XYZ file of C-alpha atoms in Angstrom:
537
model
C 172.746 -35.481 129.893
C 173.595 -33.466 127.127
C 171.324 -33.605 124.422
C 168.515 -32.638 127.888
C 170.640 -29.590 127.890
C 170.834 -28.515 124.378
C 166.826 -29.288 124.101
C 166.354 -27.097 127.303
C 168.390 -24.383 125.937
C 166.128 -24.434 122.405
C 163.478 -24.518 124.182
C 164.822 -21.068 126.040
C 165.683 -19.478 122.800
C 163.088 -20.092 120.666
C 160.214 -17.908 122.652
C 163.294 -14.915 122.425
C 163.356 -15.684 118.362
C 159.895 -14.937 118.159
C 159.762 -11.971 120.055
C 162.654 -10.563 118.048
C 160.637 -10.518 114.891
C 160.006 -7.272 112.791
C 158.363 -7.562 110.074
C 156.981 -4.652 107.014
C 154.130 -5.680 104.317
C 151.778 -3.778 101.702
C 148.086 -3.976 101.441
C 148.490 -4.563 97.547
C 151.149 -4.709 94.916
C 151.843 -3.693 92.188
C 149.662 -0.330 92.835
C 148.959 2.558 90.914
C 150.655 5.802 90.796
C 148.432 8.413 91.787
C 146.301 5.758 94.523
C 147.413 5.190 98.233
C 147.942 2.086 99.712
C 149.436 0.835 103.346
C 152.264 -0.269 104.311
C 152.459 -2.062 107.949
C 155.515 -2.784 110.166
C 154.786 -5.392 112.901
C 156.396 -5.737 116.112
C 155.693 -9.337 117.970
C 156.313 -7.717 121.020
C 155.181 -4.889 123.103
C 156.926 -1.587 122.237
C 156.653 1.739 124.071
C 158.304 5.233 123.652
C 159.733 3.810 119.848
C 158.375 4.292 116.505
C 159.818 3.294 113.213
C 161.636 6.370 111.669
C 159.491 6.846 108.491
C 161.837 9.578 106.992
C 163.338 7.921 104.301
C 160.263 7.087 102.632
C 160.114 11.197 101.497
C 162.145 10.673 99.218
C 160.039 8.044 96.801
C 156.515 8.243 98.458
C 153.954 10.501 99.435
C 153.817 9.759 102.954
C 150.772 9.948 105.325
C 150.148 10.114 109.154
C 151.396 7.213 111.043
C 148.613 5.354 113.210
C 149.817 2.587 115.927
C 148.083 -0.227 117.633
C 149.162 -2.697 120.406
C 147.362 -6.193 120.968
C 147.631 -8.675 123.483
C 146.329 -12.593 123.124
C 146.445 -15.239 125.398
C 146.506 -19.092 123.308
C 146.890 -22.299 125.428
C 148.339 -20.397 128.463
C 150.732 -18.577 126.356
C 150.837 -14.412 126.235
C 151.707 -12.755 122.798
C 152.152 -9.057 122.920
C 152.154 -7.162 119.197
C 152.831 -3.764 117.872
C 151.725 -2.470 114.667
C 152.138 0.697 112.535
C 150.229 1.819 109.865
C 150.957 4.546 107.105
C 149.726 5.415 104.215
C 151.663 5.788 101.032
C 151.581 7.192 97.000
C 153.969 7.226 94.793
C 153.561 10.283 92.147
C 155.284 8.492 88.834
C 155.295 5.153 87.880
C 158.509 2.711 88.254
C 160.160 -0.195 91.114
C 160.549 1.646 94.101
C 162.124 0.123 97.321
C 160.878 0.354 100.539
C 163.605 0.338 103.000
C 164.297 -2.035 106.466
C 163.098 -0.310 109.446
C 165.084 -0.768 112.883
C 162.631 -0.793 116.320
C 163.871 -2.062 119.835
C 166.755 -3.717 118.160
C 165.071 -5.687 116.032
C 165.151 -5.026 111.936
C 162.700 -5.625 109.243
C 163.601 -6.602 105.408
C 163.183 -4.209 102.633
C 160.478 -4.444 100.283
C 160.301 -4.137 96.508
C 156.802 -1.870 95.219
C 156.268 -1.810 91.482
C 154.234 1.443 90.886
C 152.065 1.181 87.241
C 150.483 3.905 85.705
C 146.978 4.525 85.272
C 145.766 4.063 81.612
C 143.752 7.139 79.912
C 140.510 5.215 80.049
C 140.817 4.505 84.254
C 141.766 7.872 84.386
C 139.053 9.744 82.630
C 136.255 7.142 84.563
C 137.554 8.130 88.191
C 135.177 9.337 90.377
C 137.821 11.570 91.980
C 140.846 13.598 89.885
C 143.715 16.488 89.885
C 144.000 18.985 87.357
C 147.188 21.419 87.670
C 148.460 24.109 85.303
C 150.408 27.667 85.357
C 150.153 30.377 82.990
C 154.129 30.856 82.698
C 156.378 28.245 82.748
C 159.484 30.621 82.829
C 159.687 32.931 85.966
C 162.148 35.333 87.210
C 164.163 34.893 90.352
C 161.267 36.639 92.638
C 158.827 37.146 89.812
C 155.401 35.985 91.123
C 153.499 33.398 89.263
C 149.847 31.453 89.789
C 149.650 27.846 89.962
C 146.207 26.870 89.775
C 144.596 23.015 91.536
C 141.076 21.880 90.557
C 139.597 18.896 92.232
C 137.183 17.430 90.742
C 134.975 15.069 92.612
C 131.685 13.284 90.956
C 130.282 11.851 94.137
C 129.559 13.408 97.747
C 132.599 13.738 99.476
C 132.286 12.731 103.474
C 135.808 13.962 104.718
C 139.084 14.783 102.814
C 142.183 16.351 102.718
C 143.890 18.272 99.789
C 147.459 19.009 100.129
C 149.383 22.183 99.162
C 151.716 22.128 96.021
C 155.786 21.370 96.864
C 158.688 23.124 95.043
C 162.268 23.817 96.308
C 163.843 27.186 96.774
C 160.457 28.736 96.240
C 157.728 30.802 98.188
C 154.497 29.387 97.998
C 150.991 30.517 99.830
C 147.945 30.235 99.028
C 145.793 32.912 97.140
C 142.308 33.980 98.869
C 139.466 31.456 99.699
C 139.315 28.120 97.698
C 136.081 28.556 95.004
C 133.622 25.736 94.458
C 131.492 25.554 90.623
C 129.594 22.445 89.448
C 130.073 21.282 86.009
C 129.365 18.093 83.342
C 131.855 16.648 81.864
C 131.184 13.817 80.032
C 127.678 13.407 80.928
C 128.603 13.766 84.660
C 127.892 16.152 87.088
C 131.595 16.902 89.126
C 132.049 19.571 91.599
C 135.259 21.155 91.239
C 137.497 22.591 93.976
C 139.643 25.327 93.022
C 142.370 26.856 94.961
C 145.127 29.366 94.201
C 148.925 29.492 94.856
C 151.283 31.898 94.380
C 154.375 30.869 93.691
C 157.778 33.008 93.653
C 161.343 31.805 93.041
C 163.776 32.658 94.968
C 166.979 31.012 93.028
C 167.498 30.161 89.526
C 167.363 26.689 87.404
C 165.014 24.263 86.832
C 162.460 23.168 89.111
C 159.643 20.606 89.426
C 156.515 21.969 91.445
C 154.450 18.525 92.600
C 151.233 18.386 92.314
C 149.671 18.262 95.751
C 147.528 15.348 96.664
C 143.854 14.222 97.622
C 143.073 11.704 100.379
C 139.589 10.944 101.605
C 136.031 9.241 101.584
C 133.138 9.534 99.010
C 129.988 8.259 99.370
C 129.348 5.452 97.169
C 125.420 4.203 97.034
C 124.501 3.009 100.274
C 128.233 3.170 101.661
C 131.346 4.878 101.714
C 134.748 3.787 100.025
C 138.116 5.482 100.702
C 139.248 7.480 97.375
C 142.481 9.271 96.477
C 144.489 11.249 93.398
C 147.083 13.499 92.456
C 147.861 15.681 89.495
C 150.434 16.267 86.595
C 153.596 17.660 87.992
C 154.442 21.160 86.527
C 158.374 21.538 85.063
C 159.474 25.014 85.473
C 162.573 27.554 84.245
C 163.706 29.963 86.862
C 166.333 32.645 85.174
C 168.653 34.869 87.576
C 168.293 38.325 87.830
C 170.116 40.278 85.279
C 173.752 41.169 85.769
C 172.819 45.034 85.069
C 170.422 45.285 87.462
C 171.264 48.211 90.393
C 168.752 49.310 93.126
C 165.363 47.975 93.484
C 164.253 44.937 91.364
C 161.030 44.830 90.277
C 160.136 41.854 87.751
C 156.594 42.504 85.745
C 155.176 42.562 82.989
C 153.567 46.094 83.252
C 153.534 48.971 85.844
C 151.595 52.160 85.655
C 151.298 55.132 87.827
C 147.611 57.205 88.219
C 147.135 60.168 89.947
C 143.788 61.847 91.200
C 143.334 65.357 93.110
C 141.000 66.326 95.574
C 139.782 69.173 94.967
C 140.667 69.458 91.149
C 141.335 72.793 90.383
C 143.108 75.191 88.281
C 144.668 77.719 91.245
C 144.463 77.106 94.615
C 144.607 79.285 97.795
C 146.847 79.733 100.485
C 146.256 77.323 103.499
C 144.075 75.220 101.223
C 144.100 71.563 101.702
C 145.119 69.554 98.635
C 144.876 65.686 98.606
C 146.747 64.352 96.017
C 146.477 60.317 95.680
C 148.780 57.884 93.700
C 147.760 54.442 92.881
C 150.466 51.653 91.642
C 149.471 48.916 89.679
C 151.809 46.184 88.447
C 151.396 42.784 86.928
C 153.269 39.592 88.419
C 154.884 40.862 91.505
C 153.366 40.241 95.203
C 151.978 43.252 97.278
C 154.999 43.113 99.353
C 157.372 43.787 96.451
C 155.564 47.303 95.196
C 158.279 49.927 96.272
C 157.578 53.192 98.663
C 156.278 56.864 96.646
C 158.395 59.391 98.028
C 158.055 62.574 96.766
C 160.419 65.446 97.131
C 159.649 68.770 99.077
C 158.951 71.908 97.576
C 159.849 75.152 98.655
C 156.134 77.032 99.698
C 154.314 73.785 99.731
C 154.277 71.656 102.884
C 153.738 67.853 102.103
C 152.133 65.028 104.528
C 152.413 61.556 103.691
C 149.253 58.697 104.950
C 149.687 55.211 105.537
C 149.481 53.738 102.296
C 147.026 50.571 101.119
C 147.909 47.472 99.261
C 146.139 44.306 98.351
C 146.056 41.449 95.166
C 144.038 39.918 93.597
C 144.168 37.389 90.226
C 142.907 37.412 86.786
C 143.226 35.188 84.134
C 145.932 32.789 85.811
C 148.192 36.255 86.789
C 148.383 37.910 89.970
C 147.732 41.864 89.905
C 148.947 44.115 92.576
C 148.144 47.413 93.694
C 149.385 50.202 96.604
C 147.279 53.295 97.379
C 149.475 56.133 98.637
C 147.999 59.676 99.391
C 149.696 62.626 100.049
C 148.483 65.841 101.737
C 149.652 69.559 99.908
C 149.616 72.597 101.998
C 150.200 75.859 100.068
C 151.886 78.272 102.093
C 153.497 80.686 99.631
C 151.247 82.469 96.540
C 152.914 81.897 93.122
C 153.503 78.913 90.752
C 154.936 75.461 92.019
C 156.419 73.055 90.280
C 155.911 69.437 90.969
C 158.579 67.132 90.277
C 158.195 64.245 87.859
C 157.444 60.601 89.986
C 159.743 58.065 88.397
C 159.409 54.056 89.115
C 161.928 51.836 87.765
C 160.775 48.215 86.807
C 162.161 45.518 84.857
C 160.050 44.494 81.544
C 160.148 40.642 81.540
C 158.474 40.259 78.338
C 161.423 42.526 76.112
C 163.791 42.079 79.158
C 165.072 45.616 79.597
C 164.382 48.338 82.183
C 161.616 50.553 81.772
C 159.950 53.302 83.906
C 155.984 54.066 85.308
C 156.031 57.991 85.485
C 153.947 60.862 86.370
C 154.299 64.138 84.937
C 155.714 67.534 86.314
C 152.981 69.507 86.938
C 152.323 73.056 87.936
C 150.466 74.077 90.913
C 149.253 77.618 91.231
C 148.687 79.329 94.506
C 146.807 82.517 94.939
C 145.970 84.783 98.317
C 143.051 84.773 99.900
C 140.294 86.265 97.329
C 138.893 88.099 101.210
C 141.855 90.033 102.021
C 142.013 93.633 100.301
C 145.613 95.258 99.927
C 145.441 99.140 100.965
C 146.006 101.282 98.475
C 147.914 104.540 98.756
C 146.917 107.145 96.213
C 149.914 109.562 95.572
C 149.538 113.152 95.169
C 148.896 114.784 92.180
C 151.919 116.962 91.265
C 151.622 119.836 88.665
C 154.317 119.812 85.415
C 155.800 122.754 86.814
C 159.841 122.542 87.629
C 159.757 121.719 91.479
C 161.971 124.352 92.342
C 158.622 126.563 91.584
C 156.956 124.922 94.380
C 157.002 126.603 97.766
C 156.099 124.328 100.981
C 153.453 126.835 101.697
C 151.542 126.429 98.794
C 150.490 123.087 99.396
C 147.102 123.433 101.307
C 144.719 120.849 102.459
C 141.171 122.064 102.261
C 138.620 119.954 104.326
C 134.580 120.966 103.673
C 132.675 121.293 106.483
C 128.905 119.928 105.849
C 126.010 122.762 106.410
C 124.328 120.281 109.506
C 128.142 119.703 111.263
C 127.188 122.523 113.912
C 123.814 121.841 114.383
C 124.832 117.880 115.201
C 127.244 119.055 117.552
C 124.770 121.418 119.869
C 122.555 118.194 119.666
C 124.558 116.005 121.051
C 126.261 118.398 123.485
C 122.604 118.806 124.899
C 121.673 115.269 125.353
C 125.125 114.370 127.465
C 123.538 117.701 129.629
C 120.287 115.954 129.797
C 121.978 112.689 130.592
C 124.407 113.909 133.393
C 121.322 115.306 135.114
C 119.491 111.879 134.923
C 122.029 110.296 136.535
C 122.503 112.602 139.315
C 119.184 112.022 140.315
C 119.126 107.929 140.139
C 122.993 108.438 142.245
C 121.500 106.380 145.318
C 120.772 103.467 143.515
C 124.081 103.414 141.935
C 125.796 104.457 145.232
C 124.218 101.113 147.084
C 125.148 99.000 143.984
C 128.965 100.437 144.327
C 129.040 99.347 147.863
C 127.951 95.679 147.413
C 130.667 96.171 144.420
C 128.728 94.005 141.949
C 127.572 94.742 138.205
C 124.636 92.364 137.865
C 122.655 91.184 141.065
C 120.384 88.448 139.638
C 116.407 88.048 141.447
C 117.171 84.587 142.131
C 120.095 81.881 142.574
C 120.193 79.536 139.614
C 121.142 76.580 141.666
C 117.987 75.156 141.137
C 117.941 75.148 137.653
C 121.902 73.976 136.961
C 120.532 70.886 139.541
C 117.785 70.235 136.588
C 120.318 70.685 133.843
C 122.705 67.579 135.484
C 119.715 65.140 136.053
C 118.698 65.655 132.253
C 121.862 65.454 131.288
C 121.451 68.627 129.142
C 125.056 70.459 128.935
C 123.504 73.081 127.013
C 120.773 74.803 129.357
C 123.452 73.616 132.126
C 126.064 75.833 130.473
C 123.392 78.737 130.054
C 122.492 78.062 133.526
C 126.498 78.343 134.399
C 126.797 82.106 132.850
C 123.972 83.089 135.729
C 125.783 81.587 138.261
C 128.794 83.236 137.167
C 126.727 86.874 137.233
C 124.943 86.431 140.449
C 128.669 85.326 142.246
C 130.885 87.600 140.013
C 128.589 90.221 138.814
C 129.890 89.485 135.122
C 129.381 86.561 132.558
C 133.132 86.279 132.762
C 133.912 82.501 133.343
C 137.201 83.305 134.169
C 136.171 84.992 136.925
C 134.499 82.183 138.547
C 137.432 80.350 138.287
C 139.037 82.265 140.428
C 136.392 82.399 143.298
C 136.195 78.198 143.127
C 140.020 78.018 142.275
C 139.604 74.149 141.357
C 142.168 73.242 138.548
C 139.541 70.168 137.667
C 136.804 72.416 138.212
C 138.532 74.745 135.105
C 138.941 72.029 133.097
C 135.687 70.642 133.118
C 134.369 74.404 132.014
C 136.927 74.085 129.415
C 135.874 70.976 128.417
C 132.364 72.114 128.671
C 132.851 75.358 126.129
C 134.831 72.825 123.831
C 131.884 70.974 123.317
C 129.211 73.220 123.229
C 131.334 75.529 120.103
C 134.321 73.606 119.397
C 132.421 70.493 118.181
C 134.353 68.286 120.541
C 133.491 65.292 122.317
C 135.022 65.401 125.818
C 133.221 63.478 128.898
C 132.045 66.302 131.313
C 131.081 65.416 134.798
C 127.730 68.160 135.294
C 127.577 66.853 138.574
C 131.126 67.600 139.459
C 130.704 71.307 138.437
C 127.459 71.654 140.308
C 128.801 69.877 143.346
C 131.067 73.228 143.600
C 128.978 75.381 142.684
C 126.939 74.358 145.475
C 129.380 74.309 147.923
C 130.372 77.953 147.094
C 126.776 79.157 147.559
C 127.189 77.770 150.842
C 130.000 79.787 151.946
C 129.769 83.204 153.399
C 129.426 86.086 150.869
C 132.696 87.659 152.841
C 134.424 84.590 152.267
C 133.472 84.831 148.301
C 134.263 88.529 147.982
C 137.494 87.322 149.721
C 138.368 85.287 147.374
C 137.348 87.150 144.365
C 139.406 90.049 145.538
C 142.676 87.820 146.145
């Protein structure tokens, strides 16, 4: 009765056994540093909602996406349920590495020892696919900027891949611009080489290791394709701290400079004259972000106005090169001679390692009046050497000469007002009738016709000439103002406004023409009384 029990209960227990079972293999070992390879972790039993936490493996491993899988298999009436992860792996230097246990579900898989090889010079220099790094400095600055340069080069077509982005600690790093692409032989073969651009800038001292980013992808091999990876040489670099007698702004490079240009360049200038005076900074090894602000003074007589300034970067020759566009506009508004202050930029010299400065000279800017303007000028009296108590008040005469035809001009003109009065009293009815209907200009015909051919044509000049005859034949005068007052429409103002501003102002402004002749036309329908009304009030 017993040993029925005890077989029952193995028989129980040994199904839960296997399900418990986690287990972690590689594809391939030993491997090679530089080449990926997979591990797997395999669950015999269906897992949701858990993953195995791959985190430790950062330390040791370059580690790739995670893919999962779940199976289910049916043998002699029996159900097995699995679970399997996948991820990819490379280690960057040779040596034993250890690939820890991995806990899922409550079960727990055993470690696993990885010897990593290196790749000799001859398997190296035969790839198909490899990483070249390098940096022009391998001592930086706390903040000074450096370029750290990747080239892939790949000797067969490439069908998909991925190229990392370099790693180091305590440090900014971004990318510089578009990647470029080149072909070129090497070795009697034909590569095409990827190159891509970081900048990288320190933010603490020490020494630092910047690793080499990676490749991962497929290249077309004959007929077929055939999964391919690499990584470069890991760069070692020297990060010192910034200098103990450094006070203000900091400003690591290896050269500044400071250019000026003037627009209009000239040797006086008038009052009221616009002067654009533009500086450019240039300076090696810092970012765009670092270049300080140009402020300049103000100046007594000389009113200053500062534009939004214009940076960018760019690289030569492994360094990154930096640049800000400021530009200033100078209004004179006193004559004489201004003096422009001297434009000091403090930077620190990283190749002699002392402070140095990017000037721009004082320099003298001469203002003048307007060459148009003409002073009066006030001629004194001539005064005799004789002792001024010898000079009587009486004495001093003025003596005006009258020209021979003075008279004769006079009687002339005396005579034609005559002749003039008398035409007038004879044309009085006319005058007397225009009085009465107390208008200056009474137009043959209403220009309502025309202004209505102006707005379908769009034409705001002939509307606007059309407008002034309106004005005369309502108001009697070519006074817009006036008809203002008889429409009293604040829009209907502004549109006029608006109207005049474009015709001799050079402006731009939307004008509704229909708008204007819409009132127009309702005015000519109201009673002249109403108008004169109006007008009058």
């Amino acid at each position: 009765m017993v040993s029925r029990i005890v077989v029952l209960i193995c028989l129980v227990l040994l199904p839960l056994q296997a399900v418990a079972a986690l287990s972690a293999s590689v594809d391939r070992n030993p491997v090679l540093a530089g080449e990926f390879f997979n591990l797997t972790i395999r669950a015999d039993q269906n897992v949701k909602g858990e993953q195995p936490d791959t985190s430790a493996l950062l330390k040791d491993f370059v580690v790739g996406p995670t893919s999962v899988r779940s199976n289910t298999s049916i043998i002699n009436g029996q159900v097995n349920h699995t679970t399997q992860w996948q991820v990819e792996l490379m280690a960057r230097n040779p040596g034993d590495y250890t690939i820890p246990s991995f806990a899922v579900a409550n079960m727990q898989s055993s470690p696993i020892t990885v010897k990593v090889v290196a790749a000799s010079n001859a398997d190296t220099q035969s790839k198909d696919v490899y990483i070249e790094t390098s940096m022009e400095n391998s001592e930086l600055y706390v903040q000074q900027a450096g370029v750290y340069t990747v080239k892939l080069f790949l000797a067969n077509d490439l069908t998909e891949g991925q190229l990392g982005s370099p790693e180091l600690e305590n440090a900014n790093v971004s990318q510089l611009g578009k990647q470029k692409e080149s072909y070129e032989i090497i070795d009697g073969i034909r590569y095409l080489i990827i190159e891509r651009n970081y900048l990288i800038q320190p933010q603490k001292s020490g020494k630092y290791t910047i690793k080499s980013p990676y490749f991962k992808g497929r290249i077309r091999d004959n007929y077929r394709t055939r999964a391919a990876s690499a990584i470069g040489r890991d760069v070692q670099l020297t990060i010192k701290p910034i200098p103990e007698n450094i006070s203000g702004n900091w400003l690591p490079s290896e050269l500044v400079t400071l250019n000026e240009e003037w627009q209009p360049e000239k040797q006086s200038y008038q009052i009221g004259e616009p002067i654009t005076r533009t500086i450019t900074m240039t300076a090696l090894g810092i970012t765009k972000e670092q270049l300080p602000e140009i402020n300049l003074p103000s100046i007594n007589g000389v009113r200053s106005y500062s534009d939004q300034a214009e940076t960018n970067n760019l690289v030569r020759n492994g360094k990154v090169i930096s640049q800000k566009v400021e530009s200033f506009a100078l209004m004179p508004q006193t004559p004489g001679t201004h003096t422009l202050p001297e434009v000091r930029v403090p930077w620190f010299n990283v190749i002699t390692n002392r402070i140095e400065y990017a000037t721009l000279p004082t320099r003298e800017l001469t203002v003048v009046g307007d060459p148009n303007f003409v002073q009066p000028t006030i001629t004194a009296p001539q005064v005799s050497n004789a002792p001024t108590s010898d000079i009587k008040e009486d004495s001093i005469t003025t003596r005006v000469e009258t020209p021979i035809y003075y008279w004769p001009l006079v009687i002339l003109g005396y005579a034609l007002w005559l002749i003039t009065l008398l035409i007038m009293w004879f044309k009085r009815k006319p005058v007397t009738t225009l009085a009465k209907t107390d208008k200056e200009y009474v137009p043959s015909a209403n220009p309502l016709p025309a202004l209505q051919t102006a707005v379908k044509e769009n034409n705001q000049r002939a509307f606007y000439h059309q407008l002034v005859k309106m004005c005369k034949f309502h108001t009697g005068s070519a006074d817009l103002t006036k008809l203002n007052n008889v429409i009293n429409n604040p829009q209907f103002a502004e549109a006029i406004n608006h109207l005049q501003a474009n015709l001799y102002a050079g402006k731009n402004h939307t004008v509704d023409l229909k708008f204007i002749y819409q009132q127009l036309n309702n005015l000519n329908k109201k009673p002249k009384s109403e108008n004169e009304l109006t007008q009058l009030y």
